[in-house]
XYZ file of C-alpha atoms in Angstrom:
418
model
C 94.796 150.810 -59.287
C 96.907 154.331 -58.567
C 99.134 153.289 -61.900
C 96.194 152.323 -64.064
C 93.988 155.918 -62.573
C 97.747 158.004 -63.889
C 97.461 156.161 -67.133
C 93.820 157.111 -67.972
C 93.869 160.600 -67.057
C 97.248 160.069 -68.894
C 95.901 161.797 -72.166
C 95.554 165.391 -72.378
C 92.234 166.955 -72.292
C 90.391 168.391 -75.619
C 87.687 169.017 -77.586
C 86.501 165.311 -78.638
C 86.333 165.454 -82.464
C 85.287 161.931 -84.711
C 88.039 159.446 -84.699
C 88.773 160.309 -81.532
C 87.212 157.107 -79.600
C 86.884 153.684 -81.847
C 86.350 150.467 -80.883
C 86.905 147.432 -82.993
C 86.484 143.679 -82.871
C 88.414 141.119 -84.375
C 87.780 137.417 -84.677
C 90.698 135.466 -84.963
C 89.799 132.636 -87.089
C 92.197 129.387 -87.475
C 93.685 129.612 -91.144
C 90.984 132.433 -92.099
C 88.408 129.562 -92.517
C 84.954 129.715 -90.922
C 84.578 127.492 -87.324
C 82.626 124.364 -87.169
C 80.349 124.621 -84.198
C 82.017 124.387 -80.654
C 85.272 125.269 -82.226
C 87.221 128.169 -80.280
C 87.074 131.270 -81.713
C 89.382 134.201 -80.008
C 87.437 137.697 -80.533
C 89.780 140.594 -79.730
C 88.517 143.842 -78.267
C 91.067 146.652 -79.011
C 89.658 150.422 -77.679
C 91.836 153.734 -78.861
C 91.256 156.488 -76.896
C 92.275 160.025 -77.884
C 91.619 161.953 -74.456
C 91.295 161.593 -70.467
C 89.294 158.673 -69.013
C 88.205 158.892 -65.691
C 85.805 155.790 -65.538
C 85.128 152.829 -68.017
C 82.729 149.897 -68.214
C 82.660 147.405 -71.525
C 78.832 146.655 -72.031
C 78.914 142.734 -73.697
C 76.171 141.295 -76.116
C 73.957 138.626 -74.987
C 76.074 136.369 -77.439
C 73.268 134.304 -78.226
C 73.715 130.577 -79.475
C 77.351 131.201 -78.383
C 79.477 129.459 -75.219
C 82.277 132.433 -74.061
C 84.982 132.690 -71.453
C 87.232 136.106 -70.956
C 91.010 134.986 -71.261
C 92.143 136.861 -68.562
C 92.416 140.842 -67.073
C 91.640 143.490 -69.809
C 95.102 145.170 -70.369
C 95.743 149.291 -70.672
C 98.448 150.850 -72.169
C 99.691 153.644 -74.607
C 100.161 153.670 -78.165
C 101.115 155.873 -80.787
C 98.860 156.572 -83.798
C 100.026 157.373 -87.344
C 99.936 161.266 -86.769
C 102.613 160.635 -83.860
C 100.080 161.330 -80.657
C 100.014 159.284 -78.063
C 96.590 157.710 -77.189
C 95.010 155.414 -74.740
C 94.855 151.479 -75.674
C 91.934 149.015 -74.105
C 92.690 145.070 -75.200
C 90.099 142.285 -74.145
C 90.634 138.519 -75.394
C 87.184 136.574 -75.005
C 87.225 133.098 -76.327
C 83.920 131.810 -77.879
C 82.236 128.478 -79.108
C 79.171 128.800 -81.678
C 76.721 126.125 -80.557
C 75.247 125.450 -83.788
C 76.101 125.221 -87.771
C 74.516 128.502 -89.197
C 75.035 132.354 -89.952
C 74.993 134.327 -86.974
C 75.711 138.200 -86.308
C 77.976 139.298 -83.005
C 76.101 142.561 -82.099
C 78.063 145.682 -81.343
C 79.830 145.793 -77.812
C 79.895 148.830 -76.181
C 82.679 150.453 -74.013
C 80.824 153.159 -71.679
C 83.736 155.796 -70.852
C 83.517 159.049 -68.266
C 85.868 161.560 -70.428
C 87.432 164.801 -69.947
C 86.047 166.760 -72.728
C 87.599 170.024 -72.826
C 87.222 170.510 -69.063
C 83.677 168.640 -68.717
C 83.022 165.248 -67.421
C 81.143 163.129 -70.044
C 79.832 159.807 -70.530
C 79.774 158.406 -73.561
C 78.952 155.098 -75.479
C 81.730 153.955 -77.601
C 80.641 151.069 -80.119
C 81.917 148.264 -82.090
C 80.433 147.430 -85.438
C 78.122 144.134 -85.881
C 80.219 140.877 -87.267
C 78.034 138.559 -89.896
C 79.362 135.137 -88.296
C 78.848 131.689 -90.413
C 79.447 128.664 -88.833
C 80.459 126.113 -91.668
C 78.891 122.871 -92.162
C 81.052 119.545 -91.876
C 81.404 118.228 -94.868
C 83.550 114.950 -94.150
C 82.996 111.364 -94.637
C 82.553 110.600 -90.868
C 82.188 112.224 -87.639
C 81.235 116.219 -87.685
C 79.873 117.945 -84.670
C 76.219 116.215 -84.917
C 76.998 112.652 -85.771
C 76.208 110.727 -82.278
C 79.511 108.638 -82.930
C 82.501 109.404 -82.446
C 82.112 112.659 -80.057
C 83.097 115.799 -81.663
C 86.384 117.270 -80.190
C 88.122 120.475 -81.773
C 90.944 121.278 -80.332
C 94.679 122.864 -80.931
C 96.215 120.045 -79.270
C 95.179 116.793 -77.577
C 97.037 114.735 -74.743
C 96.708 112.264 -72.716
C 98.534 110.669 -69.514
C 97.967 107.410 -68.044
C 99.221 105.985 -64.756
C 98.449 102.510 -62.769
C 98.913 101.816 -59.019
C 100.403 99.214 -58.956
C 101.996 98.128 -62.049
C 99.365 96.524 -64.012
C 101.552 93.276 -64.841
C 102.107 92.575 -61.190
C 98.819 92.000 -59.882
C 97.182 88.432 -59.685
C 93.982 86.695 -59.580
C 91.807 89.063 -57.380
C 93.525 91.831 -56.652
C 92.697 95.707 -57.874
C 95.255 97.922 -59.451
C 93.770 101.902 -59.991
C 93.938 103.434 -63.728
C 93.764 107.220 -63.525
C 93.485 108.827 -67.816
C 94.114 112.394 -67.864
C 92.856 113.757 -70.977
C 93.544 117.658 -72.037
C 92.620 119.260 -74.719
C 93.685 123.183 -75.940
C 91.050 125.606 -77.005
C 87.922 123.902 -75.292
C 85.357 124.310 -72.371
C 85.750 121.135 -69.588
C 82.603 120.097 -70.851
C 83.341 119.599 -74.463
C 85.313 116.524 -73.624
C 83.944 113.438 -73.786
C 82.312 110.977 -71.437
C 84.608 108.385 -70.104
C 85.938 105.619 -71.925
C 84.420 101.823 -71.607
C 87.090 99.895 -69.959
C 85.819 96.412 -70.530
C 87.597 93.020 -71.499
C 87.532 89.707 -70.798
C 88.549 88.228 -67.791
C 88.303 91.533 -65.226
C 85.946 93.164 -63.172
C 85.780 97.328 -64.031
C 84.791 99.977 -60.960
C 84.345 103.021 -62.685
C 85.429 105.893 -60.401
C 84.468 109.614 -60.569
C 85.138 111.868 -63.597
C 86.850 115.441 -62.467
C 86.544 118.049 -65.256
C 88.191 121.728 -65.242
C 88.679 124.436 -66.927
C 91.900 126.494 -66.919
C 92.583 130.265 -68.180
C 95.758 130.657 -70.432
C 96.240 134.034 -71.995
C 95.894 131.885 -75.716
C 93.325 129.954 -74.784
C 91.389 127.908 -71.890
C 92.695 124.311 -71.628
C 90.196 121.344 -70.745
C 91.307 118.677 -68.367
C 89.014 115.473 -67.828
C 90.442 113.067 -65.495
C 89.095 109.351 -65.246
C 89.469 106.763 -63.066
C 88.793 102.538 -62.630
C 89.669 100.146 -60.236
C 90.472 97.279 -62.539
C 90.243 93.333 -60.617
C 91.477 90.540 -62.059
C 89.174 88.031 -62.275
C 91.579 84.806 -63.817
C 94.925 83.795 -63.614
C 96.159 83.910 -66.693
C 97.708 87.116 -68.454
C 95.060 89.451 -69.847
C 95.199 92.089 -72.603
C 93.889 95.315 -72.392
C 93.468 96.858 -76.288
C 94.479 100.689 -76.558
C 91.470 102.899 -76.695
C 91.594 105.482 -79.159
C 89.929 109.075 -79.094
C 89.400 111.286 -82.581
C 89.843 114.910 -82.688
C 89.985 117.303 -84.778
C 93.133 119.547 -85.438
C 91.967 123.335 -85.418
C 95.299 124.387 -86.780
C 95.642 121.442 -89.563
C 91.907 121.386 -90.129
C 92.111 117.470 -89.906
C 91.014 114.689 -88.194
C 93.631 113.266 -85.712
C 93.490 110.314 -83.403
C 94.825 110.248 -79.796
C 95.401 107.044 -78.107
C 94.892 105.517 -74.380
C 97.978 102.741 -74.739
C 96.977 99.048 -74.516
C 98.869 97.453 -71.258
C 98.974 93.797 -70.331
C 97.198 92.644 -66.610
C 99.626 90.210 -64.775
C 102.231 87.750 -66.141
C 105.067 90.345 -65.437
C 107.211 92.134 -62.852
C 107.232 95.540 -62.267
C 110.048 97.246 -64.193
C 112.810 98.705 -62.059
C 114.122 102.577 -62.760
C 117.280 101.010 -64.137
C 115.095 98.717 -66.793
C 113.158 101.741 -67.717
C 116.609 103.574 -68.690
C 116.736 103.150 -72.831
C 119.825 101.040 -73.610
C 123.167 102.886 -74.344
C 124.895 101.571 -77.613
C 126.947 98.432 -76.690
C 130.987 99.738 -77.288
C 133.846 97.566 -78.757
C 135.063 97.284 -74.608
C 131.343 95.990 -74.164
C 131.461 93.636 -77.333
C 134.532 92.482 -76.323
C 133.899 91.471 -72.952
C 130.814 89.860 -74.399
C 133.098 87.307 -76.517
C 134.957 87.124 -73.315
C 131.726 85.691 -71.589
C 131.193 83.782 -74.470
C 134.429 81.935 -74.658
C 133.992 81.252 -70.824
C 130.577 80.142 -71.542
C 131.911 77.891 -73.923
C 134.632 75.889 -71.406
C 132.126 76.004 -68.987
C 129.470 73.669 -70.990
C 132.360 71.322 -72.183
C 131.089 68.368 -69.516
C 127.851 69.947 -68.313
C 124.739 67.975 -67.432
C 121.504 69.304 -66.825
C 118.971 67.739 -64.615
C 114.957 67.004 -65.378
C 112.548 69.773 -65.486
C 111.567 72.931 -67.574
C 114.241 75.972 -68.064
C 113.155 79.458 -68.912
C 115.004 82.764 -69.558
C 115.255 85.401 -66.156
C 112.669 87.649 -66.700
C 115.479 90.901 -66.580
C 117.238 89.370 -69.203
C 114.003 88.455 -71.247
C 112.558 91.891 -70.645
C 116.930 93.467 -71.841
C 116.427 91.255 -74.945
C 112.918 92.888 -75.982
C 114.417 96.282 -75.288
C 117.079 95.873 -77.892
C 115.440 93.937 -80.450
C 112.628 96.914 -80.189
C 115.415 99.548 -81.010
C 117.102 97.208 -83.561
C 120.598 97.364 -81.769
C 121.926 94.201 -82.691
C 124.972 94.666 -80.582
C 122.805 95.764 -77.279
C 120.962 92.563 -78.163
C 124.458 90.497 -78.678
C 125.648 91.689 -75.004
C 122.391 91.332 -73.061
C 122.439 87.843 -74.701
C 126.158 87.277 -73.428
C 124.989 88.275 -69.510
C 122.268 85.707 -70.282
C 124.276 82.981 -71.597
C 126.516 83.553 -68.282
C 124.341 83.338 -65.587
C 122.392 80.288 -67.304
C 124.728 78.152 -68.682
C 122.507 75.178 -68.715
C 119.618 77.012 -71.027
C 122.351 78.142 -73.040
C 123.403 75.142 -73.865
C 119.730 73.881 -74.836
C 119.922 76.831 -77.523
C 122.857 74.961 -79.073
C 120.819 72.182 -79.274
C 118.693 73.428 -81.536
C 119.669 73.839 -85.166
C 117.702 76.749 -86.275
C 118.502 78.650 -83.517
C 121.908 78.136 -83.104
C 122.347 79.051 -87.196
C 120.539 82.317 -85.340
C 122.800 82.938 -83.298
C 125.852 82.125 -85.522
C 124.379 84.339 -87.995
C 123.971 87.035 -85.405
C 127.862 86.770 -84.153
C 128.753 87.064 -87.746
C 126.734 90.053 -88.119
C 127.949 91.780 -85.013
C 131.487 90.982 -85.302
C 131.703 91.431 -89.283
C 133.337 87.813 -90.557
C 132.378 85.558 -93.016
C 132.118 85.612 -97.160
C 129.167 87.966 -97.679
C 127.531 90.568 -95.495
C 124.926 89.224 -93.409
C 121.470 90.302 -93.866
C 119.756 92.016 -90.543
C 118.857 89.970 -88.176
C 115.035 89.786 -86.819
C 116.182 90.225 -83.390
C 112.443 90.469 -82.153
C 111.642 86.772 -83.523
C 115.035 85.761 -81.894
C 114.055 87.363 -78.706
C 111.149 85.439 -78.654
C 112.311 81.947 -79.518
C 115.285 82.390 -76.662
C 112.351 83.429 -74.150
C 110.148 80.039 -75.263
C 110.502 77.764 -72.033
C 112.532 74.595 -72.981
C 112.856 71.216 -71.167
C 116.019 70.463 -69.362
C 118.096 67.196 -70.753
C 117.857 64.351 -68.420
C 120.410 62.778 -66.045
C 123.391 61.206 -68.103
C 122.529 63.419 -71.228
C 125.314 66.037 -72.353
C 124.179 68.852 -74.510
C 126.855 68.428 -78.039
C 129.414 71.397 -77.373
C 130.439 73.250 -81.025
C 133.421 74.603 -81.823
C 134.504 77.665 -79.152
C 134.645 80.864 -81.189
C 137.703 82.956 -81.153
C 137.614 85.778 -78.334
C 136.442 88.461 -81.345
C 133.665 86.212 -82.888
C 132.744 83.131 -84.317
C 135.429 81.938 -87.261
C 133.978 82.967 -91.218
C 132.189 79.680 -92.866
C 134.508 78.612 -95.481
């Protein structure tokens, strides 16, 4: 308060002549264009004073058919005007919302100084001009800020977290697992979000918990955070989708309509991934590859005599879930490796894949993409259709059976088709 009192009896005393005390405000409009209603609108207050301030007071208009928040502590400097003086400088940032589609006027503000005039102490009334304000009507194919459906949300930028305690996919016929949304939004009020989602499907029970709202003060805008919350039960055992919800809103800065998206998870019929699974797979190297052939040729003695016993064989669920991974970031040789590890630790399913002529030619096909033999280039493989035929359960050959055993590959791929 002692630094601000030196800076506004800062300026030397004088006669005050016109031009010596103006106040102006600015709205700052997205793109120059004119706001739909509830869209932020930043109005900037700038005061230049040419003389000694004592005391100060800004006197605000009613604002009708507006929403308004100040962004923050009015600010006081020094700045030097085009005749080289120095004079006084009062900033204010209020951020405001028109309510309604319409011309409006922002009546005059008025900054209520005690001077220094020449030696006197004076109050005066220092006054913005009125700003004609039109609020444009939506003119789009959908949506707009009166259609009921979907809610109306203007924003700079929209985001949205989502979290589950526990995993979703773990939890099994009647047990709860907790969904908290966080939902944020740039350049709006806490209320202007919308209510919460429906979180409803087939096959669970929905709690719907409280819904927090706040508001929070940058210096470019306030930022709206909703937070919602269900306890989700599963109501039957088998696996259960839940579809992504998706919320419109519309871009301030673009001026178009955006989508943001709660992400569609799956209830039970999985373990919870580990920190190591989560971890996006590395490139497989040429030691990596190499090793894999390795595995493969060991794979290969090891199944010369094997028998399998009755009953159903299905891929681990790690290397099911390694598979996936790959064939989602179309590495063909992450995919080729996590397949190898696979192969080693279940020989017997292995061998059940070589019983089967499509997808062994899949997997021949694959080695000869991988490991670059053969006549002609081989097209890409659909490693996510592979993926999911090696993670089909398959039933085991019976006692006395014996799985046929091809040829063993060489230790850097399968031999070119002649």
């Amino acid at each position: 308060m002692a630094a601000l009192l030196l800076l506004l009896l800062a300026a030397p005393a004088h006669a005050i002549e016109p031009g010596d005390l103006t106040l102006t405000v600015t709205p700052d409009l997205s793109g120059g264009a004119p706001p739909y209603a509830r869209e932020m609108v930043l109005l900037r207050l700038r005061g230049v004073y040419r003389t000694q301030v004592l005391l100060e007071e800004v006197r605000q208009p009613a604002l009708v058919n507006f929403s308004w928040t100040q962004l923050g502590r009015d600010h006081w400097g020094r700045t030097r005007l085009p005749d080289g003086q120095m004079a006084l400088e009062f900033e204010r940032t209020i951020a405001i919302f028109p309510q309604h589609t319409g011309t409006f006027t922002i009546d005059p503000f008025i900054h209520r100084l005690t001077i220094n005039d020449n030696g006197e102490r004076k109050q005066v009334d220092v006054r913005s001009e009125s700003i004609p304000f039109p609020v444009a009507a939506w003119t789009g194919e959908t949506g707009g800020p009166d259609a009921p459906e979907p809610w109306w949300l203007p924003a700079r930028d929209v985001s949205i977290t989502d979290s589950w305690d526990p995993d979703p996919e773990t939890i099994n016929q009647g047990e709860t697992a907790r969904r908290i949304v966080t939902l944020e939004a740039q350049g709006m009020l806490a209320e202007g979000l919308p209510p919460r989602p429906v979180m409803r499907t087939r096959g669970i029970i929905t709690f719907a918990g409280p819904v927090k709202r706040e508001t929070i003060i940058t210096p470019s805008g306030p930022v709206a955070r909703a937070t919602y919350q269900w306890d989700i039960k599963k109501g039957v055992a088998e696996v259960i989708p839940l579809d992504a919800i998706k919320i419109p809103w519309f871009d301030t800065l673009t001026r178009t309509l955006r989508e943001a998206e709660i992400p569609a998870r799956q209830i039970g019929g999985g373990l919870a991934d580990r920190e190591e699974d989560l971890t996006p797979a590395a490139p497989a190297s040429w030691a990596t590859l190499a090793a894999a052939g390795t595995a493969a040729f060991g794979l290969g003695l090891a199944l010369i005599g094997f028998r399998t016993g009755p009953g159903r064989l299905r891929l681990g669920r790690a290397h099911a879930r390694a598979l996936r991974r790959a064939a989602a970031s179309g590495d063909a040789a992450a995919f080729r490796a996590a397949l190898a590890r696979a192969a080693q630790e279940q020989p017997d399913l292995a061998a059940l894949w070589q019983t089967e002529p499509d997808l062994a030619a899949d997997l021949a096909s694959l080695d000869r993409r991988i490991f670059g033999q053969g006549a002609a280039p081989e097209p890409p493989p659909d490693l996510s259709g592979l993926a999911a035929k090696l993670g089909r359960p398959r039933r085991a050959l019976a006692t006395g059976s014996r799985a046929p055993v091809p040829g063993l590959a060489p230790l850097d791929g399968p031999l070119a088709q002649a």
